[in-house]
Coordinates of N, CA and C in Angstrom, one line a residue:
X1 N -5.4 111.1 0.5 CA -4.9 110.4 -0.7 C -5.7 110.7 -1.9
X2 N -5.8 110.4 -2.9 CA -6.3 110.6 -4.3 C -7.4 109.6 -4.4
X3 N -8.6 110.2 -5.5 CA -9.4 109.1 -5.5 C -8.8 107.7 -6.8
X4 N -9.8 107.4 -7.1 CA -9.7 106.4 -7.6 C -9.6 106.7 -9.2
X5 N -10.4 107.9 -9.6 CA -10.0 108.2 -10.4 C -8.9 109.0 -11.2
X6 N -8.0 109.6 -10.0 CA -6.7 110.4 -10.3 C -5.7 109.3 -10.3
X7 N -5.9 108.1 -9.5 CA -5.3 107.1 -9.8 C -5.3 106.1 -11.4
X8 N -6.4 106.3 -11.9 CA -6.4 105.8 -12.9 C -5.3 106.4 -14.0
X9 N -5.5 107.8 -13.7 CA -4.4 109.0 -14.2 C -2.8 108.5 -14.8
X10 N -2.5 107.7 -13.2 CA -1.1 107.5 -12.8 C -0.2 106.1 -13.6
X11 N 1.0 106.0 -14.1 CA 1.6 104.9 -14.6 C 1.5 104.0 -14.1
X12 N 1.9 102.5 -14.1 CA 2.1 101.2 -13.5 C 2.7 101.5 -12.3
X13 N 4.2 102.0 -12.8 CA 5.2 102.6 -11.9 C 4.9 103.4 -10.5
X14 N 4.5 104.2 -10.9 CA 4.0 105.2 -9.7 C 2.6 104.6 -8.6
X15 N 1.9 103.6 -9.1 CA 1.0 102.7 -8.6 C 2.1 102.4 -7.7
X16 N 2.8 101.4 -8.2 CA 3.5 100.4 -7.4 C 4.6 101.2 -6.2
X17 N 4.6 102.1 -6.8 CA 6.3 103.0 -5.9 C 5.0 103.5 -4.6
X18 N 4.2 104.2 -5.1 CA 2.8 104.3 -3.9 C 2.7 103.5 -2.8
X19 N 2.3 101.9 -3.5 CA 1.8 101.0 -3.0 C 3.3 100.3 -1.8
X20 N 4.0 100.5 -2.3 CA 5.0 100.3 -1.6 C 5.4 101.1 -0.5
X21 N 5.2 102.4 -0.6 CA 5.1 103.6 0.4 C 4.4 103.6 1.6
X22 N 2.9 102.8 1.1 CA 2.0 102.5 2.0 C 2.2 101.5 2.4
X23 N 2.9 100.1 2.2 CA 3.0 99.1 2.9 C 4.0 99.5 4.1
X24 N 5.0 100.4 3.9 CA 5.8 100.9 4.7 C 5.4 101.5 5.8
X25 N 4.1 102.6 5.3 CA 3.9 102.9 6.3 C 2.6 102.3 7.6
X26 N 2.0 101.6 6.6 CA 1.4 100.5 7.7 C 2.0 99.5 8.7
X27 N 3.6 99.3 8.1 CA 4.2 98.6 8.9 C 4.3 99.4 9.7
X28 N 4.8 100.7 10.1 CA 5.0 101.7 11.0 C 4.0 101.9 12.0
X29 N 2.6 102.0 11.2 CA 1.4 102.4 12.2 C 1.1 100.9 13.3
X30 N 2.0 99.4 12.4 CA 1.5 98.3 13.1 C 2.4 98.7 14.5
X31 N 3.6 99.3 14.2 CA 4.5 99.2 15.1 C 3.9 100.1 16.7
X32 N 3.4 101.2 15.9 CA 3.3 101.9 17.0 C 2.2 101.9 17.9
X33 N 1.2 101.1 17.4 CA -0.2 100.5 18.1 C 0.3 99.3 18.7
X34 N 1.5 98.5 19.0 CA 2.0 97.8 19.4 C 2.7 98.4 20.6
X35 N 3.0 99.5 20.2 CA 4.3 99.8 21.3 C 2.9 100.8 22.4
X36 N 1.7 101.5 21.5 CA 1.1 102.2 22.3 C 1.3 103.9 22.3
X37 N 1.7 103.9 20.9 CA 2.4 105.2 20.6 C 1.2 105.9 19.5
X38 N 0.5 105.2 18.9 CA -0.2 105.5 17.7 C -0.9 106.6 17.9
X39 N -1.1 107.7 16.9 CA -1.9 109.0 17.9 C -3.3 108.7 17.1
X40 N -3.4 108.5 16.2 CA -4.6 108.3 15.8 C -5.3 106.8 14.9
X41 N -5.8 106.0 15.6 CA -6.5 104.4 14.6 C -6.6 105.2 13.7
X42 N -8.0 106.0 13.4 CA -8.2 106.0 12.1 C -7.5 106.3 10.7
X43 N -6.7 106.8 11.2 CA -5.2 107.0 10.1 C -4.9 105.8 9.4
X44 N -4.9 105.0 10.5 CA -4.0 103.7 10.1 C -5.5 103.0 9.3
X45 N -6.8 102.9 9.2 CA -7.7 102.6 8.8 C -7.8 103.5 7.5
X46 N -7.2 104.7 7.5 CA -7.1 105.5 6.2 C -6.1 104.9 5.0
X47 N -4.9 104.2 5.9 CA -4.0 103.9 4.9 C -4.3 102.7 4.4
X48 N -4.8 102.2 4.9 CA -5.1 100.5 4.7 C -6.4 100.8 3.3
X49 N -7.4 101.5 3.3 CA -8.0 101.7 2.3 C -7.7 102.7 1.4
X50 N -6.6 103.1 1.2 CA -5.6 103.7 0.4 C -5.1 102.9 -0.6
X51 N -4.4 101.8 0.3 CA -3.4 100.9 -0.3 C -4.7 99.9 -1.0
X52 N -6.0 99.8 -0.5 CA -6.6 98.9 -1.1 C -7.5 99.3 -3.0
X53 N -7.2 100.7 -1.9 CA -7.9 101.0 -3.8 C -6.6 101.9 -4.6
X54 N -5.6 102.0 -4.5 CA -4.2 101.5 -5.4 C -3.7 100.3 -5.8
X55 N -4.6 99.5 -5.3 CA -3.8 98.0 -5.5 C -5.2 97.2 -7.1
X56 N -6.6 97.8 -6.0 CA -7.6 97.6 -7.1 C -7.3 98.3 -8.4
X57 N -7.0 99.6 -8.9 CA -6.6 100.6 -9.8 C -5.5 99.4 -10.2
X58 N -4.2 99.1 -9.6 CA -3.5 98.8 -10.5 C -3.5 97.2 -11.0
X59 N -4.3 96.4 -10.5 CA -5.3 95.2 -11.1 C -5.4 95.1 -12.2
X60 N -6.7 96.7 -12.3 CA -7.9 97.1 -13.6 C -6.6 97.1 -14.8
X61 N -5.4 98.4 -14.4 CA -4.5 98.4 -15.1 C -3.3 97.2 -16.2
X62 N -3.5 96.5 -15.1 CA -2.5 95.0 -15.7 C -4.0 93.9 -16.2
X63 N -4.9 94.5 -15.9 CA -5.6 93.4 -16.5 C -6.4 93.8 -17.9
X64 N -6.4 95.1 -18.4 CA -6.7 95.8 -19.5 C -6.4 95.6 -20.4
X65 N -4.9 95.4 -21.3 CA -4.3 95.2 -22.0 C -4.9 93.1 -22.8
X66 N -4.9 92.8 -21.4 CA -5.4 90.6 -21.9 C -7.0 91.2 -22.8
X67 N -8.0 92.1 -21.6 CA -9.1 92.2 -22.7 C -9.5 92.9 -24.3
X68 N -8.6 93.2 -24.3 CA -8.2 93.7 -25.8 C -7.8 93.2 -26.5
X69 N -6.8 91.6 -25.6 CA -6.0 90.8 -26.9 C -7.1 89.8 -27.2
X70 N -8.3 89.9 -26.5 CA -8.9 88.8 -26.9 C -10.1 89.0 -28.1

């Protein structure tokens, strides 16, 4: 995935369309560590700190705009 800083790069939009990508696919990885299919944990521990620093990035981003109005 991209760091944190090519994320900074990216619109609101494309945060969120991401971040939504990855919830999807963690639901998937839940599925298959359930069923005993998953070929690899650490993936699924890849995606999870994926989605956590797109979600921090898009925080910084919605919260930018209040420190300026003040």
């Amino acid at each position: 995935m991209a760091t944190a800083k090519e994320l900074k790069e990216l619109s609101v939009e494309d945060l969120q369309r991401r971040a939504d990508e990855l919830r999807g696919t963690l639901f998937q990885d839940q599925l298959s560590l359930r069923t005993g299919n998953l070929d690899s944990p650490s993936q699924r521990t890849q995606h999870r700190r994926d989605l956590a620093r797109i979600l921090t990035v898009l925080t910084e981003k919605k919260k930018a705009p209040e420190k300026t109005a003040k």
